[in-house]
XYZ file of C-alpha atoms in Angstrom:
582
model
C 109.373 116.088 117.094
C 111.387 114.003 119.300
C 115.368 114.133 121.278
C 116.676 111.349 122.707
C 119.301 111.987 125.697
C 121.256 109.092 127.550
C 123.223 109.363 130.814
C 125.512 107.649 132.681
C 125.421 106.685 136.119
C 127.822 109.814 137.460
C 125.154 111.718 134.836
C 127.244 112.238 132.166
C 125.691 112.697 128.218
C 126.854 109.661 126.277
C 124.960 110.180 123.641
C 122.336 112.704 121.679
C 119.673 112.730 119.205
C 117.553 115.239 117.960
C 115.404 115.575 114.891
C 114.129 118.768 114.840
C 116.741 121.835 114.658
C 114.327 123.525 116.920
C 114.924 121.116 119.588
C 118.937 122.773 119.406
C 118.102 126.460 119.405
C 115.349 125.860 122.448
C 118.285 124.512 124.288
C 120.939 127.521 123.221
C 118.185 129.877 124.147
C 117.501 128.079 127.709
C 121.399 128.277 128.016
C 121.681 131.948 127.654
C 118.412 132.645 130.184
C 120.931 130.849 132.413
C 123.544 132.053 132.330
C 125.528 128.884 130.650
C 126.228 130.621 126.933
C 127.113 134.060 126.745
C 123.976 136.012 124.355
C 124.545 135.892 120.755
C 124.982 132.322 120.603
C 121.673 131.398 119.772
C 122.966 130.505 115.685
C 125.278 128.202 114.324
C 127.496 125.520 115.867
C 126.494 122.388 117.702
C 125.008 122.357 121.146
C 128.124 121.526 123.903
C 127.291 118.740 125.268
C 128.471 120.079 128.771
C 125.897 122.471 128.552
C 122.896 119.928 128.062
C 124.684 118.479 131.320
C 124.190 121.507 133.156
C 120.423 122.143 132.277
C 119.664 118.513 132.646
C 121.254 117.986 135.615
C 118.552 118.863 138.119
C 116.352 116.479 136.906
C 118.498 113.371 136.159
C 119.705 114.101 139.785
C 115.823 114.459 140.980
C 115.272 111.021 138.806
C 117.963 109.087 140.671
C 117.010 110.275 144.095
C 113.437 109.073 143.545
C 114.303 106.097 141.687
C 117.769 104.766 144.225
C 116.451 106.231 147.638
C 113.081 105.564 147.725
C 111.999 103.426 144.704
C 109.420 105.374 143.556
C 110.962 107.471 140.226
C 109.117 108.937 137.642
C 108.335 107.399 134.405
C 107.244 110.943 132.553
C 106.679 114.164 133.180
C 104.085 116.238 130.157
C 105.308 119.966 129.938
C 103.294 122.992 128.816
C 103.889 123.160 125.146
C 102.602 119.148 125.228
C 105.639 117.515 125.280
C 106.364 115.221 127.374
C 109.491 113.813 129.128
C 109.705 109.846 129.407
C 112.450 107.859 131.532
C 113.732 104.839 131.613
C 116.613 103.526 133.541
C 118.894 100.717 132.224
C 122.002 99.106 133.561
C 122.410 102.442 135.294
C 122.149 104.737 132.223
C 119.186 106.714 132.304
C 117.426 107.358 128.813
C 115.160 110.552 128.706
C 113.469 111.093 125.418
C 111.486 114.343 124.628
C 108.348 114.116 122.302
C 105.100 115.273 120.994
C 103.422 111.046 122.086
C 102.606 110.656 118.493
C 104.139 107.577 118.654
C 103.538 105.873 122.013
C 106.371 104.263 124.783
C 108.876 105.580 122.314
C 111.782 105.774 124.679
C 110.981 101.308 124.824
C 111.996 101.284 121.448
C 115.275 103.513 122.383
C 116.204 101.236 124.902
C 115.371 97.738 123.025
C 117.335 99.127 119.827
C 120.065 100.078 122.263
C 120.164 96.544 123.921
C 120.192 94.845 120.962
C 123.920 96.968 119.941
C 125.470 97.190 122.859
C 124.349 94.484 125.553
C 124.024 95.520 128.794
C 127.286 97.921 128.227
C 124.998 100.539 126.922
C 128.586 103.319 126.901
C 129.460 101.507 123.812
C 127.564 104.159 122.367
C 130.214 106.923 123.773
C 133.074 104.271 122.668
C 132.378 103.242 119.352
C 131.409 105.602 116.818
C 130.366 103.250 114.399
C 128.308 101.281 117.261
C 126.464 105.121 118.104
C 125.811 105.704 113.971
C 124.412 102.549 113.552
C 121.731 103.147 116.820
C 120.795 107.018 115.282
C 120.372 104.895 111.668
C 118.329 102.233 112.986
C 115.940 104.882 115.218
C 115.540 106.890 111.984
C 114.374 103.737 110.115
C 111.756 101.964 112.809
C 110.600 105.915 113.247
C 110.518 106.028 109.243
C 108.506 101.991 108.834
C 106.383 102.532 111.808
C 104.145 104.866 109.636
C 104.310 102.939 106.305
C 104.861 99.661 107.110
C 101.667 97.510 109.190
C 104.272 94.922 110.417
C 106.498 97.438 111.771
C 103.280 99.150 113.380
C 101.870 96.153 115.469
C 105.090 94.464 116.039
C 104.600 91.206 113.946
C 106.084 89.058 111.109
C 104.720 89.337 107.929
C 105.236 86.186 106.210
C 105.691 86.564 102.327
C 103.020 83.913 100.875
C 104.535 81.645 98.025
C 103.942 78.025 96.942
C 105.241 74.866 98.572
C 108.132 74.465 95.437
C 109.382 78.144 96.171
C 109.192 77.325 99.986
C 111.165 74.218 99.031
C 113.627 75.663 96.956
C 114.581 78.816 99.269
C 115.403 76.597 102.469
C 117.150 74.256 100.851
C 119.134 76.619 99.084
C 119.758 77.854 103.082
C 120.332 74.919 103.885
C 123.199 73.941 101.319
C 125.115 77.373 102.121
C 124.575 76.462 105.818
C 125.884 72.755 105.610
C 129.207 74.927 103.632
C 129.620 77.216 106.595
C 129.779 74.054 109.461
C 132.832 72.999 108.612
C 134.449 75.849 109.860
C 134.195 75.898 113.695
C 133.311 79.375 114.195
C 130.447 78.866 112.095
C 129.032 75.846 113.598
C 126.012 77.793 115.160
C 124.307 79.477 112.462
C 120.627 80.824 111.266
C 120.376 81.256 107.460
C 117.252 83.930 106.808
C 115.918 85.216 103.366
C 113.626 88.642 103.450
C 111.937 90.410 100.560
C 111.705 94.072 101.521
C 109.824 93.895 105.643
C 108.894 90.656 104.403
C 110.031 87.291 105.781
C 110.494 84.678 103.591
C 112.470 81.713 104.874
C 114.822 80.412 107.771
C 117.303 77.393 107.961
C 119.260 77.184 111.332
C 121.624 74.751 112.296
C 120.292 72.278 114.994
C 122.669 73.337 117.698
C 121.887 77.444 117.140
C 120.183 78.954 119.767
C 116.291 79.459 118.866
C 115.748 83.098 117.505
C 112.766 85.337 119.302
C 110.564 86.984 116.966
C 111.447 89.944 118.501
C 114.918 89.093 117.159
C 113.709 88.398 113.496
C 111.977 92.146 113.451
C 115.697 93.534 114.792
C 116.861 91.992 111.772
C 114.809 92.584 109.854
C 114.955 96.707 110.307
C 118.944 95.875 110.134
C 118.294 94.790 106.483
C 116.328 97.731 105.709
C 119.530 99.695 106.524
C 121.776 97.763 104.340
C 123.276 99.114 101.066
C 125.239 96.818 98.308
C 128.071 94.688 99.262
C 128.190 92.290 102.480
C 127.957 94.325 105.578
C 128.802 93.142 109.180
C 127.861 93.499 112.625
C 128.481 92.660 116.395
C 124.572 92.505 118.062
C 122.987 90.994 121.207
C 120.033 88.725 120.445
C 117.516 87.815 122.735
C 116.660 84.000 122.410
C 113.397 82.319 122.788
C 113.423 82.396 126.052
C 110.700 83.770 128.361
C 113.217 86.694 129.870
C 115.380 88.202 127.390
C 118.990 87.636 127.437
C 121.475 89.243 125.553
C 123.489 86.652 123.716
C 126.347 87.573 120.861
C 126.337 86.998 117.260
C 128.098 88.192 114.524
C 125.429 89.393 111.495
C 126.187 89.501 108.162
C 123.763 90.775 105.407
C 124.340 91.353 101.433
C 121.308 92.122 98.990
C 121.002 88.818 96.304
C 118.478 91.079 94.281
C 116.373 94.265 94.294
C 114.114 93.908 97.591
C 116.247 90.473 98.263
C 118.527 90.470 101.599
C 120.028 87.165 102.706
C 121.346 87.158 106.660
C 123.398 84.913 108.774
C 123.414 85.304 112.165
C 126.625 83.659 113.611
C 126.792 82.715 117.221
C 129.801 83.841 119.210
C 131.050 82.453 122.509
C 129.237 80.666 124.913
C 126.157 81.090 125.319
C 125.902 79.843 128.721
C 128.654 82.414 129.792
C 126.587 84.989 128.135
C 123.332 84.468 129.657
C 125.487 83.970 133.155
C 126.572 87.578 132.637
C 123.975 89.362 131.659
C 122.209 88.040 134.753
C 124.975 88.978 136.949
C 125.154 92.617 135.903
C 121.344 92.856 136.083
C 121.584 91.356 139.787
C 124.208 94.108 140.509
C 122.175 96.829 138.984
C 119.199 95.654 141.103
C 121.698 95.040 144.405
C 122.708 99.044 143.732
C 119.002 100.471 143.174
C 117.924 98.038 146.776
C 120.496 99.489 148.955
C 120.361 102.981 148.186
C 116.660 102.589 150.228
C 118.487 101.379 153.413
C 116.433 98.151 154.080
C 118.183 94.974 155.442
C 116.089 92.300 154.611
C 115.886 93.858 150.847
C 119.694 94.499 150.596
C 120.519 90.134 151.800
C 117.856 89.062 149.236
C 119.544 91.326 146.624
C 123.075 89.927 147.733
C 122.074 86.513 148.059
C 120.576 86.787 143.971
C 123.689 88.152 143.225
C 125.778 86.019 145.205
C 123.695 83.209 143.110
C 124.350 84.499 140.041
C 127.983 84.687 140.428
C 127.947 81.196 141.235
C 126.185 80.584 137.777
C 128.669 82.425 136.037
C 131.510 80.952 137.701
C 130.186 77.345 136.970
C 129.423 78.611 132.921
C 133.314 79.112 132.947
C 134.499 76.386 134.391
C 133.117 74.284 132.013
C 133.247 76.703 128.722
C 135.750 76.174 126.127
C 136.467 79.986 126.022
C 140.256 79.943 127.971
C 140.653 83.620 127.103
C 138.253 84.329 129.891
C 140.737 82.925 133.046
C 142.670 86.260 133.518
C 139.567 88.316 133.623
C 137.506 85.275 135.668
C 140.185 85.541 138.037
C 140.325 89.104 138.386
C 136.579 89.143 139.027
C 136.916 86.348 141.737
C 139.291 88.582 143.546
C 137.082 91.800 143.143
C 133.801 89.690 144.315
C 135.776 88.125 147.593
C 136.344 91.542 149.231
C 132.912 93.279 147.876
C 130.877 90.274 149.515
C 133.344 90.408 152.504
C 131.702 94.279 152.700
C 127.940 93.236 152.415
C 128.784 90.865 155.146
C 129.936 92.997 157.251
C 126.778 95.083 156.729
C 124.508 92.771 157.062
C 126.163 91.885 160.414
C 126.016 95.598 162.458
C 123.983 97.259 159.736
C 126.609 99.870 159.625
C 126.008 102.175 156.794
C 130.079 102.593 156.686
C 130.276 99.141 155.483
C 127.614 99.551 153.163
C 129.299 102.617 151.777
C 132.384 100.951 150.740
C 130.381 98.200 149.547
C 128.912 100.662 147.387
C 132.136 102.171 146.237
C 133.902 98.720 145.830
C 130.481 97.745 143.466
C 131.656 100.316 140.714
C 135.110 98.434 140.110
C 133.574 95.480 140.372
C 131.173 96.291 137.595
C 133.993 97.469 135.803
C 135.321 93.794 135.615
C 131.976 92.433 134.827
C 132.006 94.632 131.391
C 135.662 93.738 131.021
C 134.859 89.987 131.266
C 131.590 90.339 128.933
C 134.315 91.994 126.310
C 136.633 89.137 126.179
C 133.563 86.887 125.396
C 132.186 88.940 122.567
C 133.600 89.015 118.705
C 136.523 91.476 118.289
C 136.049 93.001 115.151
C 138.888 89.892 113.482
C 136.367 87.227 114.680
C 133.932 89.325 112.826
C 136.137 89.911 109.549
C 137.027 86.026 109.804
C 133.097 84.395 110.028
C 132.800 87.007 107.045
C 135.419 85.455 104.566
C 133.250 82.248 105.336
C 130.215 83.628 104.040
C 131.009 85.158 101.276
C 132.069 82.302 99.073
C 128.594 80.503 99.876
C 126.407 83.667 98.528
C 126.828 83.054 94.798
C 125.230 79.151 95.383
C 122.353 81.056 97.397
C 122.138 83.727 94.390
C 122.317 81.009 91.618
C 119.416 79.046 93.309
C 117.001 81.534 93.591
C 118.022 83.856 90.378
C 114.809 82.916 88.797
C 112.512 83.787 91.186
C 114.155 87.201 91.733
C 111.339 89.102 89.437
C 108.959 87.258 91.259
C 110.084 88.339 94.400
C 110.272 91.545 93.896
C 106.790 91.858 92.587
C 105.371 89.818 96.019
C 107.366 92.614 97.987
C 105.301 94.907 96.629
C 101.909 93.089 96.887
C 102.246 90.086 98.906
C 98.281 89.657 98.583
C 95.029 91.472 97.887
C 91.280 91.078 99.559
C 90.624 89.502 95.734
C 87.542 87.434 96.476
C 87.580 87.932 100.207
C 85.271 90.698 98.562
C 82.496 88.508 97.545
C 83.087 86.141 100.612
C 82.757 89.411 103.505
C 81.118 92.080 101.489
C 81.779 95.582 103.040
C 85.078 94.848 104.203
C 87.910 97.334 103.636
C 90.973 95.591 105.544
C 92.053 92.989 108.221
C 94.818 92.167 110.486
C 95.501 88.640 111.613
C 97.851 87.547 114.020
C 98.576 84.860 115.747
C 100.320 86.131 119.119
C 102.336 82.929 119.042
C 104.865 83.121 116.191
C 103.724 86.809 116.208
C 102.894 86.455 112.430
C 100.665 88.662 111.132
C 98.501 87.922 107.673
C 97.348 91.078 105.859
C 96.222 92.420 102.488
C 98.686 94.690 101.023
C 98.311 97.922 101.216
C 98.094 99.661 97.612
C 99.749 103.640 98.285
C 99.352 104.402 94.727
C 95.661 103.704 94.928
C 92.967 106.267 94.978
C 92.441 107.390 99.103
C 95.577 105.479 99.914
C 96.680 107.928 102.110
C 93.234 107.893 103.834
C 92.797 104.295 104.181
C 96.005 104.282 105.631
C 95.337 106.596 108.301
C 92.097 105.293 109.563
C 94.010 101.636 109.660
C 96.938 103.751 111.783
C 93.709 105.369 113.557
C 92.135 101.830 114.286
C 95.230 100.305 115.771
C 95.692 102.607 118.046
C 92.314 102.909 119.837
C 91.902 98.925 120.213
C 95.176 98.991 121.841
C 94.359 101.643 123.999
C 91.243 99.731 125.362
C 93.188 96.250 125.188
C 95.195 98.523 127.472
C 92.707 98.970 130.023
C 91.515 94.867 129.585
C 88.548 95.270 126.814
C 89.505 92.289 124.089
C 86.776 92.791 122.686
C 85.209 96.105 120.784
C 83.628 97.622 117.947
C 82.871 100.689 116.813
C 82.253 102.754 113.752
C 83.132 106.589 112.151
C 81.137 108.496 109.824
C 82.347 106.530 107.017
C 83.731 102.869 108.535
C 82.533 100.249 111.302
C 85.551 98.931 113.022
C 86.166 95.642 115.110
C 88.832 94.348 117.253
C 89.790 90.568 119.233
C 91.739 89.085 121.329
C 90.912 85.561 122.590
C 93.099 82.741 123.961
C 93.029 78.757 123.424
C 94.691 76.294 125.209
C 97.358 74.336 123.249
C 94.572 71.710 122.100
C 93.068 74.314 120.534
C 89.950 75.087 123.633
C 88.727 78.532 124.307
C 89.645 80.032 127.301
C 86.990 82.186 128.884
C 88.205 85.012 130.930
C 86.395 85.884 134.223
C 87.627 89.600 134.853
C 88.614 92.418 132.976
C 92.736 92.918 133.843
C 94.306 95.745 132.735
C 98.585 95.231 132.921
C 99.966 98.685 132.642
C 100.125 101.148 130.145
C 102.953 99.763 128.108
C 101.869 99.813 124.248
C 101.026 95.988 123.714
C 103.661 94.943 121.220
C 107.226 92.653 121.694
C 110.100 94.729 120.972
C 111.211 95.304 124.506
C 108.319 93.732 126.699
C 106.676 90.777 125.522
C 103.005 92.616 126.481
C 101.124 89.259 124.989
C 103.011 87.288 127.576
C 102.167 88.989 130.378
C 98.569 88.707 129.008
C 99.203 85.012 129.507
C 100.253 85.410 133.441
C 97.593 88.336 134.413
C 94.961 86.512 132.829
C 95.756 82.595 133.766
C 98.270 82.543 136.431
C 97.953 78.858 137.098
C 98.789 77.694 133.507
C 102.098 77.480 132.072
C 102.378 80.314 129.756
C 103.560 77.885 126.752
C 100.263 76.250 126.499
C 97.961 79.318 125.932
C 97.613 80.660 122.590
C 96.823 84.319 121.732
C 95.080 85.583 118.634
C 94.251 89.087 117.638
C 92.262 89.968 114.736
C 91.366 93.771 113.748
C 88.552 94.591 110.449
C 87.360 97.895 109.039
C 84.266 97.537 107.187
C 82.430 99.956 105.208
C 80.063 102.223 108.128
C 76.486 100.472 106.661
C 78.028 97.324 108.052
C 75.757 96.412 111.198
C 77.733 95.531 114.190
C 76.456 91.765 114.531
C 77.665 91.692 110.413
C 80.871 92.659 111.671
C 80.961 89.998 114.813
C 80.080 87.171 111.902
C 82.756 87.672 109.276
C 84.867 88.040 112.349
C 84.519 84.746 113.322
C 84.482 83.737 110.064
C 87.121 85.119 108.951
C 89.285 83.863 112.089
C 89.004 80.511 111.185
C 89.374 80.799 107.262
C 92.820 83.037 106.773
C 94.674 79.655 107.447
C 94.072 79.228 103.532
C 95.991 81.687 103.170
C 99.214 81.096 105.597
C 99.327 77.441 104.752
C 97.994 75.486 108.234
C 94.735 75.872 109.981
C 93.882 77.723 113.023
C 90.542 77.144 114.506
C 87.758 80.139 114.687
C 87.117 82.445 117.452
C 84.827 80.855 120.341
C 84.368 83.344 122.705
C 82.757 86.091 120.877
């Protein structure tokens, strides 16, 4: 059971989701005790949304007090049936979701799913119908794959495993249909991706596209999962590979070349420098409005100085970008920005709380301009149409390339690969999970549903998952355990980028976030917590999770562990060395 509510900053509903019906007649019924639907109305016809407003309203306004005035809001609140009430506030909206914790930091995924459609504008979602379809679509999938699908579960890339000619064959097939696509401008920045059901198989990018996060691969990849025949088309916000997530624009295009078979490009728009400028400039704003709400000086300069920073970014990006359908709203923005930093001057000067009150009421329009200037530099929906008459004629080539492997594929979907003589090699165990933390690539048998006590092997994998991470949660990387019928094991350990063990020296808990990297990276702020004096690009993370049969001894389990760590490189391709720290 779970709703999903998002309001704006004057706390207005932009957008619903239930999916339970009961959700809908708790919410008529609540309405009539108050007096806000007359009695009878408990059946039929859809929930106003003014209504939700009115019974919501208390506590979005109780949210925003605690969260503007004195920085210390709420993050849930568990109510007496057992649900609970999460928030989390973005870009001013606030997103409440309402559910039974079976899946944990839910509302994340809301809010990551939400970035990803709309940017940092997330009222697109009251604006564009399509744009507000596409979000309830994508929630019902990752909601749907996060109980079948092991990728989906631990946030990681499962790399389909074929031979070196296969390998060969797919990316150059990418990158013929790529070199095609270059010659058109618009298409000059562009990543070529092949997946075979939540399987990744190959990517070709051109060498001036922006480096995709993997973060940004498993978006796409749950956009593919949505895709029916024909090519369909998309405006989305990627993240890049850098360390703090941007939101940079593409244009997506997917078709299906067989049965379990989607090929994607993911088409750059704009700049990206303007992009990145932007988004930084809004957050700065956001974070400008939350600070001076509590009243403090010296808070309120560093928040204007940041922002005053970040406009100077932004103005620099436009100078020098290409993009000359930006100069009417640039300008317009320049003029806004002169009188709202004449205002925080002025405050900052006699500490007047007049002057900060117009600043505050001058901020609105100026964020106003700030979403009217990220508009002009994102696709219109002819950009879109035009970077998808390009593609099409290069998807027969692709098609013809790989027609004979499409059997092939589709069998590999199904079964990428099986503990086979792992048996013999680690007798007594049931299932593993490797994945390197780095490329967040995970290796894993295949998981056989129409096997005898699928459904039951599932579960206690689901089961095991979720306990290590709730230790790894409170800093154990190392644990094992056992059931009445399995003995269980899970590790984390880090290397340096020669391939060292790092020791760790305390036990560091970060936060209850559910370790994953859709929305936070959690494994990179592993990397800070833990080492805080090394760059964060030169440790390596590694997590490896085994279910053995229960006669399995513990110090069995610690062995094939390590053995096992430093032997599943056979089966990705390229070595990784063994655990050390165990």
């Amino acid at each position: 059971m779970n709703c999903l509510m998002i309001f704006d900053h004057s706390n207005d509903l932009i957008y619903t989701k239930y999916n339970n019906i009961s959700f809908e007649e708790h919410f008529k019924k609540l309405a009539i005790s108050q007096g806000l639907l007359p009695k009878g109305d408990e059946e039929g016809g859809i929930l106003d949304k003014n209504v939700l407003i009115q019974i919501f309203s208390p506590i979005v306004s109780s949210h925003q007090i605690m969260h503007y005035q004195f920085g210390n809001s709420y993050t849930s609140i568990t109510l007496n049936n057992g649900l609970k009430l999460h928030f989390y506030e973005f870009m001013g909206f606030l997103f409440i979701s309402i559910d039974d914790d079976k899946i944990e930091n839910l509302i994340d995924i809301y809010v990551t799913l939400a970035k990803y459609l709309c940017g940092p504008d997330i009222y697109q979602l009251q604006l564009n119908q399509s744009c507000a379809a596409l979000y309830t679509q994508l929630i019902d999938k990752w909601m749907s794959l996060h109980n079948t699908e092991q990728s989906v579960l631990i946030e990681a890339i499962e790399q389909l495993i074929v031979n070196n000619d296969i390998t060969s064959t797919c990316l150059q097939s990418l990158k013929d249909s790529i070199t095609k696509l270059a010659v058109h401008e618009e298409c000059s920045k562009v990543h070529a991706l092949l997946f075979v059901d939540m399987k990744f198989l190959s990517l070709y990018s051109s060498s001036n596209a922006k480096q995709l996060s993997p973060s940004d691969i498993l978006f796409i990849l749950l956009l593919t999962q949505n895709n029916s025949d024909g090519l369909q088309s998309f405006k989305v916000f990627l993240s890049g590979s850098e360390i703090e997530n941007k939101c940079l624009p593409h244009s997506v295009h997917i078709v299906r070349l067989f049965e379990n078979v989607s090929l994607v490009y993911l088409i750059e728009n704009g700049d990206p420098l303007v992009s990145v400028a932007l988004y930084e400039t809004s957050l700065h704003l956001h974070k400008l409005r939350f600070i001076q709400a509590q009243r403090e000086k010296e808070s309120i300069q560093l928040g204007f100085e940041n922002l005053d920073i970040a406009l100077r970014r932004l103005n620099d990006a436009i100078k020098k970008t290409k993009m000359k359908s930006l100069n009417n709203e640039h300008k317009k923005l320049l003029v806004k920005w002169d009188v709202l930093k004449g205002k925080y001057k002025d405050y900052l000067k006699s500490t007047n709380d007049e002057d900060l009150l117009r600043a505050e009421t001058l901020s609105m329009g100026f964020l106003d301009n700030l979403k009217e200037l990220y508009s002009a530099t994102v696709s219109d929906n002819s950009v879109l149409k035009c970077s998808a008459t390009h593609v099409e004629p290069v998807i027969p080539n692709v098609a013809e390339a790989l027609g004979d492997f499409g059997e092939y594929f589709k069998v590999k979907g199904m079964k990428n690969f099986s503990l086979g003589s792992y048996l013999e090699e680690f007798p007594g165990l049931v299932h593993f999970l490797y994945i390197d933390r780095n490329t967040h690539r995970v290796t894993t048998p295949s998981l056989d549903m129409d096997a005898e006590k699928a459904e039951f092997i599932r579960e206690r994998i689901w089961s095991m998952v979720s306990l290590a991470r709730s230790h790894l949660q409170q800093g154990h990387t190392a644990i094992i355990w056992k059931d009445k019928i399995f003995t269980y094991g899970y590790f984390l350990w880090f290397e340096d980028s020669g391939g060292e063990g790092l020791k760790l020296t305390t036990t560091k808990s970060i936060g209850n976030k559910t370790p994953g990297i859709l929305g936070e990276n959690y494994y990179m702020k592993l990397k800070v917590a833990h080492f805080p004096k090394i760059s964060p690009v030169k440790i390596r993370i590694y997590e490896l999770y085994v279910m053995h049969l229960g006669l399995v001894t513990a110090a069995a389990v610690l062995e094939q562990a390590r053995v096992l760590s430093s032997t599943v490189w056979e089966l990705k391709g390229f070595p990784t060395l063994a655990i050390d720290l165990l």
